[in-house]
Amino acid sequence: MAKGKDTKEVGRPKNFETPEALKKAWEEFKEDLKIQATNWPKVQYVGKDGERKVDYPVLPYTLEGFKRFCRDKYGEVEQYFTNQDNCYTQFIGICRAIKEEIREQQIIGGMLGAYNPSITQRLNGLTDKQELAVSGVKTILTGIDPPPGE
């Protein structure tokens, strides 16, 4: 941000003034996910009498979900994670911690079967990657007549 003659910052104010404020929003997001889980009931009928049982899933943390949450409640947050114009360097630590917590929660959830393991692997770059090198010689046949009728 540019500074004016009176040394006050000029430009749009930050949505979060401190890393602690962003961390507070992260904690609010996680609580909100617990509430949102009630929108995804899993109904099962168990036992010989088919007793109805309702479970609610643990929703996975996602950076996209956190950005949406912040956008709805506080405003855009992408610039904090990209350190746009080096204006958000004080937020690097909390942004890294948020990303690490998201990744850890997704990996553990995938390992325990709470989330689809193959999606979890792909989202977190954990899939086996095999490189297949193909090399060959292109052979050009000349002087061969096509079969009759062509």
Coordinates of N, CA and C in Angstrom, one line a residue:
M1 N 0.8 -1.2 0.0 CA 0.0 0.0 0.0 C 0.9 1.2 0.0
A2 N 0.4 2.2 -0.7 CA 1.2 3.5 -0.7 C 0.9 4.3 0.5
K3 N 1.8 5.1 0.9 CA 1.6 6.0 2.0 C 1.5 7.4 1.6
G4 N 0.6 8.1 2.2 CA 0.3 9.5 1.9 C 1.3 10.4 2.6
K5 N 1.2 11.7 2.4 CA 2.1 12.7 3.1 C 2.0 12.6 4.6
D6 N 0.8 12.3 5.1 CA 0.7 12.2 6.6 C 1.1 10.8 7.1
T7 N 1.7 10.0 6.3 CA 2.2 8.7 6.6 C 1.1 7.7 6.9
K8 N -0.2 8.0 6.7 CA -1.2 7.1 6.8 C -1.3 6.2 5.6
E9 N -1.7 4.9 5.7 CA -1.7 4.0 4.6 C -2.9 4.5 3.7
V10 N -2.7 4.4 2.4 CA -3.7 4.7 1.4 C -4.0 3.4 0.7
G11 N -5.3 3.3 0.4 CA -5.7 2.1 -0.3 C -6.8 1.4 0.5
R12 N -7.2 0.2 -0.1 CA -8.2 -0.6 0.6 C -7.7 -1.2 1.9
P13 N -8.4 -1.1 3.0 CA -7.9 -1.7 4.2 C -8.0 -3.3 4.1
K14 N -7.1 -3.9 4.9 CA -7.1 -5.3 4.9 C -8.3 -5.9 5.6
N15 N -8.8 -7.1 5.2 CA -9.9 -7.7 5.8 C -9.5 -8.2 7.2
F16 N -8.2 -8.6 7.3 CA -7.7 -9.1 8.6 C -6.5 -8.2 8.9
E17 N -6.5 -7.6 10.0 CA -5.3 -6.7 10.3 C -4.2 -7.5 10.9
T18 N -4.4 -8.6 11.5 CA -3.4 -9.4 12.2 C -3.5 -10.9 11.8
P19 N -2.4 -11.6 11.9 CA -2.5 -13.1 11.7 C -3.4 -13.7 12.7
E20 N -3.5 -13.2 13.9 CA -4.4 -13.7 14.9 C -5.9 -13.6 14.4
A21 N -6.2 -12.5 13.7 CA -7.6 -12.3 13.2 C -7.9 -13.4 12.1
L22 N -6.9 -13.6 11.3 CA -7.1 -14.7 10.3 C -7.2 -16.0 10.9
K23 N -6.5 -16.3 11.9 CA -6.5 -17.6 12.6 C -7.9 -17.7 13.3
K24 N -8.5 -16.6 13.8 CA -9.8 -16.7 14.4 C -10.8 -17.0 13.4
A25 N -10.7 -16.5 12.2 CA -11.6 -16.8 11.1 C -11.5 -18.3 10.7
W26 N -10.3 -18.8 10.7 CA -10.0 -20.2 10.4 C -10.8 -21.1 11.5
E27 N -10.7 -20.7 12.7 CA -11.4 -21.5 13.8 C -12.9 -21.4 13.6
E28 N -13.4 -20.2 13.2 CA -14.8 -20.1 12.9 C -15.2 -21.0 11.8
F29 N -14.4 -21.1 10.8 CA -14.7 -21.9 9.6 C -14.8 -23.4 10.0
K30 N -13.9 -23.8 10.9 CA -14.0 -25.2 11.3 C -15.3 -25.5 12.1
E31 N -15.7 -24.6 12.9 CA -16.9 -24.7 13.7 C -18.1 -24.7 12.7
D32 N -18.1 -23.8 11.7 CA -19.1 -23.8 10.7 C -19.3 -25.1 10.0
L33 N -18.2 -25.8 9.7 CA -18.2 -27.1 9.0 C -19.0 -28.1 9.9
K34 N -18.8 -28.0 11.2 CA -19.6 -29.0 12.0 C -21.1 -28.7 11.9
I35 N -21.5 -27.5 11.8 CA -22.9 -27.1 11.6 C -23.3 -27.6 10.2
Q36 N -22.5 -27.3 9.2 CA -22.8 -27.7 7.8 C -23.0 -29.2 7.6
A37 N -22.3 -30.0 8.5 CA -22.4 -31.4 8.4 C -23.9 -31.9 8.5
T38 N -24.7 -31.1 9.2 CA -26.1 -31.6 9.4 C -26.9 -31.5 8.1
N39 N -26.3 -30.9 7.1 CA -26.9 -30.9 5.8 C -26.7 -32.1 5.0
W40 N -25.8 -33.0 5.5 CA -25.4 -34.2 4.8 C -25.6 -35.5 5.6
P41 N -26.9 -35.7 6.1 CA -27.1 -36.9 6.9 C -27.0 -38.2 6.2
K42 N -26.5 -39.2 6.9 CA -26.3 -40.5 6.3 C -27.3 -41.4 7.1
V43 N -28.3 -41.8 6.5 CA -29.4 -42.6 7.1 C -29.1 -44.1 6.9
Q44 N -29.1 -44.9 7.9 CA -28.9 -46.3 7.8 C -29.9 -47.0 8.6
Y45 N -30.2 -48.2 8.2 CA -31.1 -49.1 9.0 C -30.3 -50.3 9.5
V46 N -30.2 -50.4 10.8 CA -29.3 -51.4 11.3 C -30.1 -52.4 12.2
G47 N -29.5 -53.6 12.3 CA -30.1 -54.6 13.2 C -31.2 -55.4 12.5
K48 N -31.6 -56.4 13.2 CA -32.7 -57.3 12.7 C -34.0 -56.6 12.5
D49 N -34.2 -55.5 13.3 CA -35.5 -54.8 13.2 C -35.4 -53.6 12.3
G50 N -34.2 -53.3 11.8 CA -34.0 -52.2 10.9 C -34.1 -50.9 11.6
E51 N -33.5 -50.8 12.7 CA -33.6 -49.5 13.5 C -32.9 -48.4 12.7
R52 N -33.6 -47.3 12.6 CA -33.1 -46.1 11.8 C -32.0 -45.4 12.6
K53 N -30.9 -45.2 12.0 CA -29.8 -44.5 12.6 C -29.3 -43.4 11.6
V54 N -29.1 -42.2 12.2 CA -28.6 -41.1 11.4 C -27.3 -40.7 11.9
D55 N -26.3 -40.6 11.0 CA -25.0 -40.2 11.3 C -24.7 -39.0 10.4
Y56 N -23.9 -38.1 10.9 CA -23.5 -36.9 10.2 C -22.0 -37.0 9.9
P57 N -21.5 -36.8 8.7 CA -20.1 -36.9 8.3 C -19.3 -35.8 8.9
V58 N -18.0 -36.1 9.0 CA -17.0 -35.1 9.3 C -16.6 -34.5 7.9
L59 N -16.9 -33.2 7.7 CA -16.6 -32.6 6.4 C -15.2 -32.3 6.4
P60 N -14.6 -32.5 5.2 CA -13.1 -32.2 5.0 C -12.9 -30.7 5.0
Y61 N -11.7 -30.4 5.5 CA -11.3 -29.0 5.4 C -10.8 -28.8 4.0
T62 N -11.1 -27.7 3.3 CA -10.5 -27.4 2.0 C -10.2 -25.9 2.0
L63 N -9.2 -25.5 1.3 CA -8.8 -24.1 1.2 C -9.9 -23.4 0.4
E64 N -10.5 -24.0 -0.6 CA -11.6 -23.4 -1.3 C -12.8 -23.1 -0.4
G65 N -13.1 -24.0 0.5 CA -14.2 -23.8 1.4 C -13.9 -22.6 2.4
F66 N -12.6 -22.6 2.8 CA -12.2 -21.5 3.7 C -12.3 -20.1 3.0
K67 N -11.9 -20.1 1.7 CA -11.9 -18.9 1.0 C -13.4 -18.4 0.8
R68 N -14.3 -19.4 0.5 CA -15.7 -19.1 0.3 C -16.3 -18.5 1.6
F69 N -15.9 -19.2 2.7 CA -16.4 -18.8 4.0 C -16.0 -17.3 4.3
C70 N -14.7 -17.0 4.1 CA -14.2 -15.7 4.3 C -14.8 -14.7 3.4
R71 N -15.0 -15.0 2.1 CA -15.6 -14.1 1.2 C -17.0 -13.7 1.6
D72 N -17.7 -14.7 2.1 CA -19.1 -14.5 2.5 C -19.2 -13.6 3.8
K73 N -18.2 -13.8 4.7 CA -18.2 -13.1 6.0 C -17.3 -11.9 6.1
Y74 N -16.1 -12.0 5.5 CA -15.1 -10.9 5.7 C -14.7 -10.2 4.4
G75 N -14.8 -10.9 3.3 CA -14.2 -10.4 2.0 C -13.1 -11.4 1.5
E76 N -12.6 -11.0 0.4 CA -11.6 -11.9 -0.3 C -10.4 -12.2 0.7
V77 N -9.9 -13.4 0.5 CA -8.7 -13.8 1.4 C -7.6 -14.4 0.5
E78 N -7.8 -14.5 -0.8 CA -6.7 -15.1 -1.6 C -5.4 -14.4 -1.5
Q79 N -5.5 -13.0 -1.4 CA -4.2 -12.2 -1.4 C -3.4 -12.6 -0.2
Y80 N -4.0 -13.1 0.9 CA -3.2 -13.4 2.1 C -2.3 -14.7 1.8
F81 N -2.9 -15.6 1.0 CA -2.2 -16.9 0.7 C -1.2 -16.7 -0.4
T82 N -1.4 -15.7 -1.3 CA -0.4 -15.5 -2.3 C 0.6 -14.4 -2.0
N83 N 0.4 -13.7 -0.8 CA 1.2 -12.6 -0.4 C 1.3 -11.6 -1.5
Q84 N 0.1 -11.2 -2.0 CA 0.0 -10.2 -3.1 C 0.8 -9.0 -2.9
D85 N 1.7 -8.6 -3.8 CA 2.5 -7.4 -3.7 C 3.3 -7.3 -2.5
N86 N 3.6 -8.5 -1.9 CA 4.4 -8.5 -0.6 C 3.8 -7.7 0.5
C87 N 2.5 -7.5 0.5 CA 1.8 -6.8 1.5 C 1.3 -7.6 2.6
Y88 N 1.5 -8.9 2.5 CA 0.9 -9.8 3.5 C 1.9 -10.8 4.1
T89 N 3.2 -10.3 4.2 CA 4.2 -11.2 4.7 C 4.0 -11.6 6.1
Q90 N 3.4 -10.8 6.9 CA 3.2 -11.1 8.3 C 2.2 -12.3 8.4
F91 N 1.5 -12.6 7.3 CA 0.5 -13.7 7.3 C 1.0 -15.0 6.8
I92 N 2.3 -15.0 6.3 CA 2.8 -16.2 5.7 C 2.7 -17.4 6.7
G93 N 3.1 -17.2 7.9 CA 3.1 -18.3 8.9 C 1.7 -18.9 9.1
I94 N 0.7 -18.1 9.3 CA -0.6 -18.6 9.6 C -1.2 -19.2 8.3
C95 N -0.9 -18.7 7.2 CA -1.4 -19.3 5.9 C -0.8 -20.7 5.7
R96 N 0.5 -20.8 6.0 CA 1.2 -22.1 5.9 C 0.6 -23.1 6.9
A97 N 0.3 -22.6 8.1 CA -0.3 -23.5 9.1 C -1.7 -24.0 8.7
I98 N -2.5 -23.1 8.1 CA -3.8 -23.4 7.7 C -3.7 -24.5 6.6
K99 N -2.8 -24.3 5.6 CA -2.7 -25.2 4.5 C -2.2 -26.6 5.0
E100 N -1.3 -26.6 6.0 CA -0.8 -27.8 6.6 C -1.9 -28.6 7.3
E101 N -2.7 -27.8 8.0 CA -3.8 -28.5 8.8 C -4.9 -29.0 7.8
I102 N -5.1 -28.4 6.7 CA -6.1 -28.9 5.7 C -5.5 -30.2 5.2
R103 N -4.3 -30.2 4.8 CA -3.7 -31.4 4.2 C -3.7 -32.5 5.2
E104 N -3.3 -32.3 6.4 CA -3.2 -33.3 7.4 C -4.6 -33.9 7.6
Q105 N -5.6 -33.1 7.8 CA -7.0 -33.6 8.0 C -7.5 -34.4 6.8
Q106 N -7.2 -34.0 5.6 CA -7.6 -34.7 4.4 C -6.9 -36.1 4.4
I107 N -5.6 -36.1 4.6 CA -4.8 -37.3 4.5 C -5.3 -38.3 5.6
I108 N -5.4 -37.9 6.8 CA -5.9 -38.8 7.9 C -7.3 -39.3 7.6
G109 N -8.2 -38.4 7.1 CA -9.5 -38.8 6.8 C -9.5 -39.8 5.7
G110 N -8.7 -39.7 4.7 CA -8.5 -40.6 3.6 C -8.0 -42.0 4.1
M111 N -7.0 -41.9 5.0 CA -6.4 -43.1 5.5 C -7.4 -43.9 6.4
L112 N -8.3 -43.2 7.1 CA -9.2 -43.9 8.0 C -10.5 -44.2 7.2
G113 N -10.6 -43.8 6.0 CA -11.8 -44.2 5.2 C -13.0 -43.2 5.4
A114 N -12.8 -42.1 6.1 CA -13.8 -41.1 6.2 C -14.1 -40.4 4.9
Y115 N -13.0 -40.2 4.1 CA -13.1 -39.6 2.8 C -12.6 -40.5 1.8
N116 N -13.0 -40.3 0.5 CA -12.6 -41.1 -0.6 C -11.0 -41.1 -0.7
P117 N -10.4 -42.2 -0.5 CA -8.9 -42.2 -0.5 C -8.3 -41.8 -1.8
S118 N -8.9 -42.1 -2.9 CA -8.2 -41.8 -4.2 C -8.3 -40.3 -4.4
I119 N -9.5 -39.7 -4.0 CA -9.6 -38.2 -4.2 C -8.6 -37.5 -3.3
T120 N -8.5 -38.0 -2.0 CA -7.6 -37.4 -1.1 C -6.2 -37.5 -1.6
Q121 N -5.8 -38.6 -2.1 CA -4.5 -38.8 -2.7 C -4.2 -37.8 -3.8
R122 N -5.2 -37.7 -4.7 CA -5.0 -36.7 -5.8 C -4.9 -35.3 -5.4
L123 N -5.8 -34.9 -4.4 CA -5.8 -33.5 -4.0 C -4.5 -33.2 -3.3
N124 N -3.8 -34.1 -2.7 CA -2.6 -33.8 -1.9 C -1.4 -34.3 -2.6
G125 N -1.5 -34.7 -3.9 CA -0.3 -35.1 -4.6 C 0.4 -36.4 -4.1
L126 N -0.4 -37.3 -3.6 CA 0.1 -38.5 -3.0 C 0.0 -39.7 -3.9
T127 N -0.5 -39.5 -5.1 CA -0.7 -40.7 -6.0 C 0.7 -41.1 -6.6
D128 N 0.8 -42.4 -6.9 CA 2.0 -42.9 -7.5 C 2.1 -42.3 -8.9
K129 N 3.2 -41.7 -9.2 CA 3.4 -41.2 -10.5 C 4.4 -42.0 -11.2
Q130 N 4.0 -42.5 -12.4 CA 5.0 -43.3 -13.2 C 5.1 -42.6 -14.5
E131 N 6.4 -42.4 -14.8 CA 6.7 -41.8 -16.1 C 6.9 -42.9 -17.1
L132 N 6.3 -42.8 -18.3 CA 6.5 -43.8 -19.3 C 7.2 -43.1 -20.5
A133 N 8.4 -43.5 -20.7 CA 9.1 -42.9 -21.8 C 8.9 -43.8 -23.0
V134 N 8.5 -43.2 -24.1 CA 8.2 -43.9 -25.3 C 9.2 -43.4 -26.4
S135 N 10.0 -44.3 -26.9 CA 10.8 -43.9 -28.0 C 10.7 -44.9 -29.1
G136 N 10.8 -44.5 -30.2 CA 10.6 -45.4 -31.4 C 11.1 -44.8 -32.6
V137 N 11.1 -45.6 -33.6 CA 11.5 -45.1 -34.9 C 10.3 -45.1 -35.8
K138 N 10.1 -44.0 -36.5 CA 9.0 -43.9 -37.4 C 9.5 -44.5 -38.8
T139 N 8.9 -45.5 -39.2 CA 9.3 -46.1 -40.5 C 8.3 -45.7 -41.6
I140 N 8.8 -45.2 -42.6 CA 8.0 -44.8 -43.8 C 8.2 -45.8 -44.9
L141 N 7.2 -46.4 -45.3 CA 7.3 -47.4 -46.3 C 7.0 -46.7 -47.7
T142 N 7.9 -46.9 -48.6 CA 7.7 -46.3 -49.9 C 7.8 -47.4 -50.9
G143 N 7.2 -47.2 -52.0 CA 7.2 -48.1 -53.1 C 6.3 -49.3 -52.9
I144 N 5.4 -49.2 -52.0 CA 4.4 -50.3 -51.8 C 3.1 -49.9 -52.4
D145 N 2.6 -50.7 -53.3 CA 1.3 -50.4 -53.8 C 0.2 -50.8 -52.8
P146 N -0.9 -49.9 -52.8 CA -2.0 -50.2 -51.9 C -2.7 -51.5 -52.4
P147 N -3.4 -52.2 -51.5 CA -4.2 -53.4 -51.9 C -5.2 -53.0 -53.0
P148 N -5.5 -54.0 -53.8 CA -6.5 -53.7 -54.9 C -7.8 -53.2 -54.4
G149 N -8.4 -52.3 -55.0 CA -9.7 -51.7 -54.6 C -9.6 -50.5 -53.8
E150 N -8.4 -50.0 -53.5 CA -8.3 -48.8 -52.7 C -7.9 -47.6 -53.5

